[in-house]
XYZ file of C-alpha atoms in Angstrom:
694
model
C 3.266 3.700 33.237
C 4.174 4.140 29.622
C 1.769 2.732 27.152
C 3.738 -0.265 26.400
C 3.604 -1.638 30.132
C -0.019 -2.413 30.198
C -0.768 -5.912 29.725
C -4.672 -6.652 30.133
C -7.008 -6.052 27.031
C -6.106 -3.259 25.312
C -9.835 -2.529 24.453
C -13.061 -3.760 26.156
C -16.412 -2.774 25.137
C -19.218 -4.018 27.135
C -22.591 -4.119 26.286
C -22.104 -0.871 24.196
C -25.386 0.992 23.059
C -25.027 3.875 20.580
C -27.760 6.439 19.062
C -28.351 9.239 17.414
C -30.965 11.734 18.005
C -32.730 13.627 15.287
C -35.842 15.496 14.603
C -37.847 12.009 14.541
C -36.399 11.098 17.689
C -33.967 8.589 18.919
C -32.471 5.719 16.115
C -30.556 3.164 18.173
C -27.639 2.367 15.957
C -25.510 0.287 17.655
C -27.097 -2.304 20.892
C -25.718 -4.293 23.473
C -21.975 -4.831 21.928
C -19.199 -6.296 23.548
C -15.811 -7.434 22.295
C -12.354 -7.542 23.916
C -9.122 -6.852 22.119
C -5.419 -8.278 23.598
C -2.231 -7.028 23.116
C -0.946 -7.901 19.566
C -4.241 -8.858 18.505
C -6.289 -8.138 15.420
C -9.950 -8.377 15.681
C -11.964 -8.131 12.410
C -15.777 -6.615 12.472
C -17.756 -7.518 9.472
C -21.253 -6.859 8.450
C -23.650 -5.314 5.845
C -23.309 -1.439 5.466
C -25.137 0.214 8.429
C -24.792 -2.515 10.763
C -22.827 -0.410 13.116
C -19.293 -1.215 12.081
C -18.069 2.401 11.689
C -20.454 3.639 14.484
C -18.443 1.262 16.556
C -15.266 2.311 15.744
C -16.114 6.143 16.077
C -17.535 5.145 19.539
C -13.784 3.909 20.752
C -12.629 7.447 19.184
C -15.350 9.422 20.862
C -16.232 10.845 17.564
C -19.892 10.606 17.242
C -20.443 14.357 16.121
C -23.362 16.330 17.666
C -26.124 14.016 17.320
C -24.479 10.982 18.281
C -24.648 9.653 22.003
C -23.203 6.732 23.754
C -26.580 5.158 25.854
C -25.139 2.475 27.370
C -22.060 0.183 28.368
C -18.613 1.168 28.327
C -15.583 1.341 26.505
C -12.193 0.719 28.542
C -8.817 1.230 26.919
C -6.230 -0.427 29.163
C -8.864 -0.191 31.630
C -9.681 3.228 31.669
C -13.392 4.259 30.752
C -12.898 6.394 27.423
C -16.633 7.829 28.520
C -15.737 9.309 31.551
C -12.560 11.010 30.292
C -11.995 14.864 29.577
C -11.513 16.309 25.927
C -8.013 17.040 26.801
C -7.370 13.333 28.098
C -9.105 12.051 24.839
C -6.729 14.539 22.747
C -3.819 13.213 24.121
C -4.708 9.505 23.397
C -5.829 9.989 19.681
C -3.007 9.961 17.457
C -0.730 9.080 20.523
C -2.459 5.649 21.863
C -5.197 5.008 19.472
C -5.021 5.753 15.823
C -7.701 5.709 12.996
C -7.049 4.981 9.329
C -10.124 5.908 7.274
C -11.501 4.207 4.126
C -10.749 7.334 1.818
C -6.820 8.118 2.112
C -7.469 11.896 0.544
C -9.844 12.608 3.409
C -7.187 12.622 5.716
C -4.714 14.164 3.823
C -4.016 18.182 3.691
C -3.950 18.672 0.061
C -1.994 21.623 0.536
C 0.820 20.074 2.280
C 3.659 18.148 1.644
C 3.823 14.830 2.868
C 6.807 15.553 5.238
C 5.073 18.254 7.075
C 2.191 16.027 7.786
C 4.197 13.210 8.998
C 6.387 15.411 11.095
C 3.190 17.039 12.760
C 2.461 13.963 14.946
C 5.717 13.191 16.679
C 6.102 17.197 16.964
C 2.679 17.909 18.413
C 2.088 14.482 20.793
C 5.609 14.297 21.829
C 6.965 17.526 21.672
C 10.102 16.062 19.441
C 12.423 18.258 17.516
C 12.237 18.861 13.674
C 15.176 16.988 13.393
C 14.389 13.641 15.053
C 10.875 14.135 13.419
C 12.380 14.117 9.989
C 14.277 11.046 11.177
C 11.182 9.174 12.161
C 9.305 10.105 9.247
C 11.861 8.445 6.828
C 11.863 5.430 9.188
C 8.457 5.201 9.159
C 8.191 5.516 5.294
C 10.770 3.133 4.624
C 8.687 0.642 6.922
C 5.314 1.049 4.877
C 7.805 0.032 1.679
C 7.622 3.323 -0.294
C 10.899 3.700 -2.726
C 13.157 7.155 -2.141
C 11.626 8.189 1.171
C 12.962 11.521 0.649
C 11.399 12.520 -2.569
C 8.201 10.813 -1.004
C 8.515 13.437 2.014
C 9.098 16.199 -0.586
C 5.588 15.364 -2.621
C 2.101 16.908 -2.354
C -0.536 14.003 -1.979
C -1.963 14.650 -5.172
C 1.379 13.526 -6.585
C 1.222 10.057 -5.060
C -1.013 7.061 -6.441
C -4.003 5.500 -4.369
C -1.954 3.011 -2.859
C 1.033 4.997 -2.198
C -1.320 7.777 -0.006
C -2.969 4.738 1.734
C 0.504 3.924 2.679
C 1.122 7.151 4.118
C -1.674 7.102 6.009
C -0.854 4.204 7.718
C 2.427 5.759 8.162
C 0.757 8.607 9.611
C -1.229 6.458 12.395
C 2.212 4.364 13.277
C 4.443 7.538 13.942
C 3.583 7.400 17.836
C 3.536 3.956 17.885
C -0.369 3.761 18.968
C -1.160 0.835 21.182
C -4.491 0.225 18.947
C -4.907 0.907 15.369
C -8.630 1.282 13.983
C -9.008 -0.127 10.242
C -12.110 1.150 8.704
C -12.598 -0.618 5.321
C -8.898 0.651 4.596
C -8.500 -1.095 1.260
C -12.326 -0.798 -0.653
C -11.038 1.925 -2.839
C -7.619 0.213 -3.933
C -6.886 -2.153 -6.722
C -6.737 -6.312 -5.620
C -2.791 -6.340 -6.212
C -2.457 -2.591 -4.090
C -4.462 -4.300 -1.702
C -2.179 -7.145 -1.510
C 0.678 -5.451 -0.630
C -1.253 -3.033 2.317
C -2.785 -6.364 3.824
C 1.004 -7.741 3.888
C 2.303 -4.457 5.158
C -0.437 -4.442 7.932
C 0.450 -7.648 8.994
C 3.849 -7.033 9.204
C 3.679 -3.800 11.137
C 1.320 -5.507 13.692
C 4.350 -7.964 14.531
C 6.785 -5.102 14.586
C 5.066 -2.853 16.582
C 2.971 -5.250 18.660
C -0.043 -3.287 17.922
C -3.496 -4.538 18.733
C -5.993 -3.747 15.359
C -9.332 -3.217 14.960
C -10.174 -3.941 11.417
C -13.385 -3.179 10.357
C -14.688 -4.373 6.539
C -17.253 -6.323 4.903
C -14.829 -8.319 3.345
C -14.650 -12.198 4.968
C -11.458 -13.109 2.600
C -9.739 -9.740 4.047
C -10.361 -10.307 7.389
C -9.070 -14.384 7.304
C -5.711 -12.824 5.693
C -5.010 -10.097 8.317
C -7.191 -11.118 11.367
C -6.977 -13.376 14.149
C -10.570 -12.895 15.768
C -13.713 -12.266 13.968
C -17.143 -10.548 15.226
C -20.163 -10.420 12.882
C -22.581 -7.761 13.085
C -25.856 -7.340 12.013
C -28.338 -4.455 12.587
C -26.677 -3.004 15.311
C -25.921 -5.887 17.249
C -22.890 -8.597 17.380
C -24.670 -11.893 16.409
C -21.037 -13.892 16.765
C -17.641 -13.485 17.554
C -14.730 -15.945 18.107
C -11.539 -17.204 16.709
C -11.038 -17.033 12.940
C -10.997 -20.851 12.891
C -14.119 -21.344 15.322
C -16.219 -18.625 13.451
C -15.281 -19.782 9.900
C -15.086 -23.373 10.251
C -17.722 -23.986 12.985
C -20.083 -20.910 12.672
C -23.009 -20.669 14.968
C -25.395 -18.394 13.635
C -27.632 -18.364 10.726
C -26.742 -14.742 9.691
C -22.884 -15.777 9.437
C -23.857 -19.201 7.538
C -25.900 -16.984 5.382
C -23.267 -14.533 4.638
C -20.655 -17.857 3.580
C -23.308 -19.243 1.106
C -23.842 -15.636 -0.223
C -19.922 -15.226 -1.498
C -18.501 -17.191 -4.285
C -15.779 -19.351 -2.835
C -13.952 -21.827 -5.250
C -16.140 -24.887 -6.154
C -19.444 -22.364 -6.562
C -20.696 -23.036 -9.792
C -23.430 -20.742 -11.609
C -25.376 -23.991 -13.242
C -24.694 -26.620 -10.473
C -24.007 -24.877 -7.554
C -25.107 -21.415 -7.593
C -24.720 -18.720 -4.791
C -27.755 -18.646 -2.194
C -28.526 -14.712 -1.613
C -29.925 -13.757 1.802
C -34.035 -13.357 1.538
C -35.328 -10.093 2.307
C -33.936 -6.868 3.082
C -31.733 -5.141 5.962
C -34.141 -3.910 8.336
C -34.214 -0.049 8.909
C -32.866 1.436 12.662
C -36.545 2.077 13.220
C -38.481 -0.843 11.700
C -35.959 -3.882 13.452
C -38.410 -6.565 14.392
C -39.294 -8.077 17.858
C -36.714 -10.669 19.278
C -34.060 -11.551 16.819
C -33.181 -9.272 14.286
C -32.605 -11.310 11.728
C -35.607 -13.530 12.330
C -37.488 -12.382 9.106
C -34.608 -13.259 6.754
C -33.626 -16.584 9.043
C -34.068 -20.475 7.671
C -34.830 -21.606 11.306
C -36.903 -18.862 12.098
C -39.550 -19.863 14.988
C -42.552 -17.905 15.482
C -43.561 -16.959 18.795
C -39.985 -18.099 20.149
C -37.205 -16.086 18.151
C -39.832 -12.884 18.266
C -40.551 -13.193 21.968
C -37.717 -10.956 23.495
C -34.645 -10.016 23.227
C -31.363 -12.335 22.977
C -28.236 -12.381 24.375
C -24.957 -13.738 23.460
C -24.526 -17.292 24.203
C -21.175 -19.482 25.233
C -20.440 -22.113 22.493
C -19.366 -25.349 24.059
C -18.168 -23.843 26.922
C -15.399 -21.951 24.926
C -15.747 -18.544 26.069
C -14.449 -16.772 23.306
C -16.892 -18.365 20.749
C -20.252 -16.834 21.217
C -23.461 -16.474 19.354
C -26.879 -14.458 19.684
C -29.200 -17.705 18.745
C -31.746 -19.482 20.486
C -31.237 -22.915 18.674
C -27.445 -23.016 18.804
C -27.763 -26.592 19.894
C -30.990 -27.553 17.251
C -29.631 -26.463 14.037
C -27.530 -29.018 11.835
C -25.097 -26.687 10.925
C -22.881 -29.389 9.029
C -25.916 -29.775 6.692
C -25.170 -29.467 2.741
C -27.358 -26.570 1.477
C -30.597 -27.689 0.076
C -30.264 -28.581 -3.178
C -30.352 -25.170 -6.059
C -32.901 -25.602 -8.900
C -29.910 -27.047 -11.412
C -30.135 -24.542 -14.254
C -28.233 -24.471 -17.438
C -26.749 -21.808 -19.347
C -27.622 -21.794 -23.097
C -24.645 -22.584 -25.240
C -22.719 -19.603 -27.126
C -24.210 -19.060 -30.387
C -23.300 -16.442 -33.258
C -20.458 -13.767 -32.630
C -22.233 -10.567 -32.195
C -19.562 -8.579 -31.322
C -16.081 -8.534 -32.977
C -13.300 -6.664 -32.045
C -10.296 -6.379 -34.321
C -6.908 -4.306 -33.406
C -8.948 -1.736 -31.952
C -6.646 1.287 -30.633
C -8.004 4.547 -28.572
C -5.065 7.090 -28.111
C -6.220 10.564 -26.295
C -4.203 13.383 -27.036
C -3.495 15.395 -23.877
C -0.700 18.799 -23.479
C 1.873 17.765 -21.434
C 1.410 20.676 -19.286
C -2.671 20.661 -19.687
C -3.397 22.399 -16.461
C -1.126 26.099 -17.834
C -1.976 25.312 -21.022
C 1.434 23.931 -22.543
C 2.032 23.543 -25.867
C 3.631 20.341 -26.083
C 1.246 17.226 -26.430
C 1.656 13.865 -25.244
C -0.761 10.462 -25.867
C -2.406 8.617 -23.753
C -2.416 5.116 -25.030
C -5.507 3.768 -23.352
C -6.280 0.546 -25.441
C -3.517 -0.708 -27.473
C -4.743 -3.636 -30.614
C -7.605 -5.404 -28.811
C -8.490 -7.928 -30.663
C -11.269 -10.279 -29.097
C -14.534 -11.685 -30.234
C -18.087 -12.434 -27.841
C -21.086 -14.541 -28.766
C -24.521 -14.799 -28.477
C -25.782 -16.047 -24.738
C -21.735 -15.878 -23.242
C -20.188 -13.929 -20.415
C -16.875 -12.700 -21.209
C -15.622 -11.100 -18.266
C -12.968 -8.441 -18.563
C -10.519 -7.917 -15.513
C -7.633 -5.908 -14.610
C -6.477 -3.038 -12.325
C -7.294 0.573 -12.505
C -6.252 2.419 -15.553
C -5.851 -0.752 -17.821
C -8.164 0.478 -20.393
C -11.494 -1.860 -19.288
C -13.820 1.526 -18.811
C -12.067 3.196 -22.219
C -13.206 0.289 -24.142
C -16.760 0.406 -22.896
C -17.037 4.009 -23.927
C -15.998 3.008 -27.502
C -18.309 -0.119 -27.658
C -21.307 2.220 -26.226
C -20.178 5.206 -28.844
C -19.223 7.308 -25.790
C -15.981 7.467 -27.577
C -14.701 6.813 -31.079
C -11.663 4.676 -31.780
C -8.706 6.071 -33.199
C -7.800 2.678 -35.223
C -9.274 -0.412 -35.718
C -12.890 -2.022 -35.904
C -15.552 -2.619 -33.767
C -18.226 -4.746 -35.355
C -21.344 -5.411 -33.172
C -24.079 -7.767 -35.315
C -22.588 -6.982 -38.658
C -22.299 -2.895 -37.921
C -19.263 -1.178 -37.796
C -19.345 0.998 -34.973
C -15.787 1.997 -34.320
C -16.274 5.612 -35.730
C -20.050 5.804 -35.028
C -21.003 8.245 -31.614
C -23.715 7.478 -29.751
C -26.085 10.264 -31.258
C -25.098 9.111 -34.614
C -26.255 5.520 -33.874
C -29.844 4.317 -34.756
C -32.536 3.509 -31.778
C -32.366 -0.362 -32.634
C -28.416 -0.330 -31.936
C -28.806 2.092 -28.908
C -31.175 -0.547 -27.384
C -29.392 -3.435 -28.419
C -26.076 -2.666 -27.116
C -26.858 -0.687 -23.119
C -24.570 -0.623 -19.969
C -25.236 -1.153 -16.286
C -23.195 1.339 -14.338
C -20.749 0.579 -10.963
C -22.877 2.800 -9.012
C -26.237 2.569 -8.779
C -26.754 5.850 -6.694
C -25.001 8.068 -9.734
C -27.474 6.963 -12.853
C -31.715 7.285 -11.035
C -33.111 10.358 -11.642
C -33.419 11.678 -7.981
C -36.662 13.612 -8.831
C -38.511 10.942 -11.074
C -40.021 7.913 -9.583
C -38.885 4.566 -10.201
C -41.601 3.914 -13.120
C -41.290 6.876 -15.010
C -37.886 6.670 -15.475
C -38.093 3.255 -16.912
C -41.051 4.405 -19.035
C -38.535 7.079 -20.372
C -35.931 4.426 -21.846
C -39.126 2.618 -23.525
C -40.091 5.710 -24.988
C -36.525 6.383 -26.203
C -36.466 2.984 -27.950
C -39.382 3.586 -29.076
C -41.130 0.293 -27.395
C -45.140 0.241 -27.163
C -47.348 2.411 -28.877
C -49.422 3.671 -26.094
C -48.714 5.115 -22.571
C -50.758 2.220 -21.036
C -48.852 -0.313 -23.191
C -45.473 1.012 -21.899
C -46.693 1.126 -18.361
C -47.683 -2.350 -18.918
C -43.866 -3.283 -20.193
C -42.347 -1.009 -17.207
C -44.111 -3.475 -14.827
C -43.014 -6.568 -16.689
C -39.755 -5.310 -16.524
C -40.195 -4.418 -12.508
C -41.220 -8.732 -12.386
C -37.960 -9.482 -14.331
C -35.634 -7.887 -11.929
C -38.086 -9.002 -9.074
C -38.920 -5.998 -7.460
C -42.337 -5.594 -6.319
C -45.115 -3.312 -8.541
C -45.420 -1.059 -6.409
C -41.780 0.429 -6.407
C -43.208 1.807 -9.625
C -44.163 4.813 -7.703
C -41.091 5.274 -5.130
C -38.626 7.908 -5.473
C -34.972 6.677 -5.757
C -33.941 7.606 -2.106
C -36.455 5.115 -0.952
C -35.017 2.133 -2.770
C -31.786 0.086 -0.762
C -28.381 0.163 -3.144
C -29.537 -3.576 -4.003
C -32.689 -2.236 -5.252
C -31.743 0.959 -7.116
C -29.030 -1.211 -8.819
C -31.814 -3.827 -10.128
C -33.887 -0.584 -11.648
C -30.627 0.109 -13.522
C -30.856 -3.543 -14.634
C -34.334 -2.877 -15.800
C -33.597 0.148 -17.777
C -30.868 -1.602 -19.882
C -33.264 -4.358 -20.779
C -36.246 -1.885 -21.605
C -35.403 -2.239 -25.094
C -34.575 -6.136 -24.783
C -30.555 -5.302 -25.085
C -28.691 -8.239 -27.175
C -24.934 -6.890 -25.466
C -24.907 -5.520 -21.925
C -21.775 -4.237 -20.612
C -21.891 -4.299 -16.895
C -19.087 -2.285 -15.693
C -18.480 -3.355 -12.082
C -22.110 -3.589 -11.584
C -21.936 -5.410 -7.956
C -18.744 -3.312 -6.191
C -20.947 -1.014 -4.538
C -23.048 -3.686 -3.180
C -22.663 -5.598 -0.104
C -21.970 -9.285 -0.242
C -25.231 -10.480 0.457
C -26.582 -8.253 -2.299
C -24.224 -9.170 -4.597
C -25.425 -12.758 -4.692
C -28.806 -11.700 -5.631
C -27.744 -9.130 -8.311
C -25.677 -11.714 -9.715
C -27.602 -14.433 -10.115
C -30.817 -11.812 -11.532
C -28.098 -10.910 -14.035
C -27.457 -14.699 -14.943
C -31.181 -15.566 -15.121
C -31.925 -12.639 -17.568
C -29.178 -13.933 -19.909
C -30.616 -17.517 -20.220
C -34.304 -15.934 -20.586
C -33.097 -13.495 -23.597
C -29.610 -14.986 -25.010
C -27.625 -12.065 -24.078
C -24.171 -11.361 -24.406
C -22.705 -10.036 -21.014
C -19.217 -8.310 -20.779
C -18.332 -8.335 -17.161
C -15.997 -5.678 -16.190
C -14.505 -6.635 -12.875
C -11.255 -6.483 -10.672
C -12.741 -9.194 -8.576
C -11.871 -12.523 -9.429
C -13.663 -14.535 -7.287
C -17.312 -13.224 -8.898
C -15.281 -13.484 -12.294
C -14.620 -17.089 -11.767
C -17.923 -18.175 -10.502
C -19.995 -16.286 -13.617
C -17.932 -16.151 -16.563
C -17.227 -18.407 -19.997
C -14.317 -16.298 -20.576
C -11.787 -14.154 -19.142
C -10.021 -11.131 -21.028
C -6.988 -10.244 -18.955
C -5.750 -6.291 -19.575
C -2.531 -4.400 -18.521
C -2.059 -0.794 -19.385
C -4.067 -1.347 -22.480
C -2.504 -4.484 -23.997
C -4.902 -7.679 -23.903
C -2.001 -10.307 -21.785
C -4.236 -13.244 -21.695
C -7.230 -14.676 -23.087
C -9.047 -17.725 -22.911
C -11.810 -20.128 -20.822
C -12.275 -19.490 -17.458
C -10.599 -22.686 -16.282
C -7.823 -21.822 -18.573
C -7.236 -18.772 -17.055
C -7.568 -19.932 -13.809
C -5.167 -22.800 -13.723
C -1.147 -22.724 -14.954
C 0.413 -21.563 -17.191
C -0.307 -18.063 -16.218
C 0.670 -14.872 -17.622
C 2.741 -13.518 -14.694
C 0.276 -10.702 -14.188
C -2.447 -12.938 -14.208
C -0.824 -15.367 -11.527
C -0.245 -11.994 -9.369
C -3.828 -10.860 -9.772
C -5.044 -14.585 -8.660
C -2.866 -14.742 -5.679
C -3.812 -11.368 -4.307
C -7.680 -12.019 -4.573
C -8.890 -12.662 -0.807
C -10.530 -16.061 -0.186
C -12.816 -16.340 2.696
C -12.018 -20.306 3.074
C -9.355 -21.519 5.276
C -8.862 -24.466 3.527
C -7.532 -22.728 0.876
C -3.547 -22.262 0.198
C -1.913 -19.415 -1.636
C 1.147 -18.697 -3.229
C 1.966 -14.921 -2.217
C 3.014 -12.408 -5.104
C 3.317 -8.976 -4.007
C 3.776 -7.182 -7.291
C 6.531 -4.133 -6.392
C 5.770 -0.558 -7.641
C 2.558 0.689 -9.060
C 1.078 0.495 -12.829
C 3.228 2.741 -15.161
C 1.495 5.971 -16.599
C -0.505 5.350 -20.052
C 1.255 8.287 -20.971
C 4.738 7.038 -20.541
C 4.560 3.213 -20.982
C 7.620 1.244 -20.452
C 9.443 0.129 -23.802
C 8.926 -3.801 -24.630
C 6.566 -5.748 -22.507
C 4.220 -3.231 -20.985
C 4.485 -5.539 -17.817
C 8.369 -5.571 -17.500
C 8.329 -3.212 -14.971
C 6.905 -4.954 -12.423
C 7.260 -8.774 -13.748
C 8.633 -11.410 -11.111
C 9.578 -13.464 -13.953
C 11.616 -10.997 -16.112
C 14.768 -12.665 -15.429
C 13.605 -16.149 -16.764
C 13.843 -14.703 -20.230
C 16.601 -14.893 -21.849
C 18.806 -11.704 -23.247
C 16.590 -8.156 -23.160
C 13.492 -8.825 -25.162
C 11.492 -7.688 -21.782
C 13.039 -4.416 -22.311
C 12.585 -4.010 -25.997
C 10.155 -5.707 -27.628
C 6.402 -6.545 -26.998
C 5.751 -9.853 -26.899
C 3.101 -11.305 -29.637
C -0.083 -12.703 -28.469
C 0.120 -16.571 -28.901
C -1.907 -19.246 -28.851
C -0.702 -22.123 -26.596
C -1.786 -26.025 -27.605
C -4.614 -25.806 -25.229
C -6.397 -22.670 -26.671
C -5.143 -20.220 -23.980
C -3.650 -16.761 -25.629
C -0.876 -15.002 -23.689
C 1.207 -12.119 -24.388
C 4.530 -13.139 -22.874
C 8.182 -14.039 -24.151
C 8.571 -16.837 -21.221
C 9.244 -19.960 -23.086
C 6.947 -22.609 -23.521
C 9.075 -24.689 -20.961
C 9.034 -22.349 -18.482
C 4.705 -21.788 -18.510
C 4.048 -25.753 -18.552
C 6.230 -26.114 -15.369
C 3.973 -22.976 -13.718
C 2.342 -24.481 -10.320
C -0.694 -23.276 -9.307
C -1.760 -20.338 -7.443
C -4.651 -21.296 -5.215
C -5.009 -24.963 -4.188
C -6.654 -26.961 -1.482
C -4.847 -27.386 1.779
C -5.076 -31.056 1.277
C -3.451 -30.968 -2.280
């Protein structure tokens, strides 16, 4: 039998239990997990960090390391039990019939080998192909993953490719032997949203072209909607709901699934009228799981003496045996009931201008051959003539792809870099040329930063309380140690952390709790401006809602100006008052949130909006996938910075786009846009995102 002759389930997982054995004893990671993947079917597995998604994938690959062991159930691939196979049989399957794509592409590529050699190894090892046949297949597969100039790509080393190109090569490598099952473990997490859109389209097309079945692991429900036929929702090591995309998205029958959807910013969410609903409590650690339902302590529908009595099994719904839920109260809950009305809050109206940036430029001079000490110099234009204002109590979102200059702007504002040209005026003080060590204490405490990764911003050897007290000492808050300790406890109250956390070490906190400590520290000196650089991108969606609403609440109480740097346009739409879109160091569009999210758009904004995965089956999106990668700031294109990737370039007369940087002009609506497209053309633009009924 060849690998394409089998017509039964490609993957059958029944009552799978996986444990890790440590000095502390057995830690159950996955319990009673079952799922089936049919030929050509894409199954999405979603859930919070630590729920067991990746452990299931590693179980399928039979790669659980020294400590991991399958302690119950079975994993069958085309009817054969993987648990009973020898190492030699498994070696023949891996890479040939079952392939896996990991989250970080560079972890799968050998930095010392050319791409071509790495690709050719697959058919040569698994199928005994000749060098010539392997090379021809490598060219074919590189073309299939839509990479330009395949021969040049095969001659390149991994470090010479962008992140998106590296991930495409890893996908190409996985497809070289045309596997029956492709496992994708968060394959787009490290990529920009525009690159992610291209990868998603690519995976869908390749699945259809090669008839490959897929197990797609992600925490992004919108991504699963875009790529999968079926979905399995996991919580604390268990599958809690599984079914078709339509069943689970539109007729969800588990409180955790419902809670996940209520905590993500779908169109229509409003930070004042319809705020997100964060899931209460914390995700249980494996050794702290409750009796009965694992989700019980966080569930709105929990019943004492029933939900926590004994283990709960999966139950079929409406005689539809492919939609199941692990809930005792499926038929008692009103699943269509509206969300209980949250307290209707109002943002404070924007006040005086507190930050004024005028014609800001930030250039870096580097050696053209810096590694080997070359004398020729080149200039990296990280920020190019940025002009904008931010007001008291306002949230200004700054969006764009990696390399567009968002974080460089943040560094100049914070005093970690000085500007090359232009001015940065903060509450009447000119700071463009003042490094942080030369700023007075009041200025430092007035403008603070919340960083992307909460794990890297806390000292692992100091307690939470002492780290906040240290910030209070630096900002000159409190005259005595006792006063500073009292203020530290008030700050813990402010970020909704229990006061006993003051004596805990960072390692004892979850990611969301660490980020709250970072926010408390930023507000230690009563900051007036807070630069939040991707503050929720490293957090689970359920934690994102809590941290986002916390930032909004503190902003309302303190009239803080929030500069929210992000690539996630869903969260930007939810919380921002105004949006500034950056591309290759330029501001290409700026306006209120409503203006930016409806036509007319800058062509780049249009592509960004099209690329956002939205977890709503009633939404229709215009699909715009950008060709090519973002150009280097060391060698930017002539004319319009976006012209090398623009889908509307042909609608501009002559070669203006190639030769002239467009001016940032203000339309009648007040929207500012840097584009050569005529007003008539902009007026005729259609919405990218609309409801299916529209």
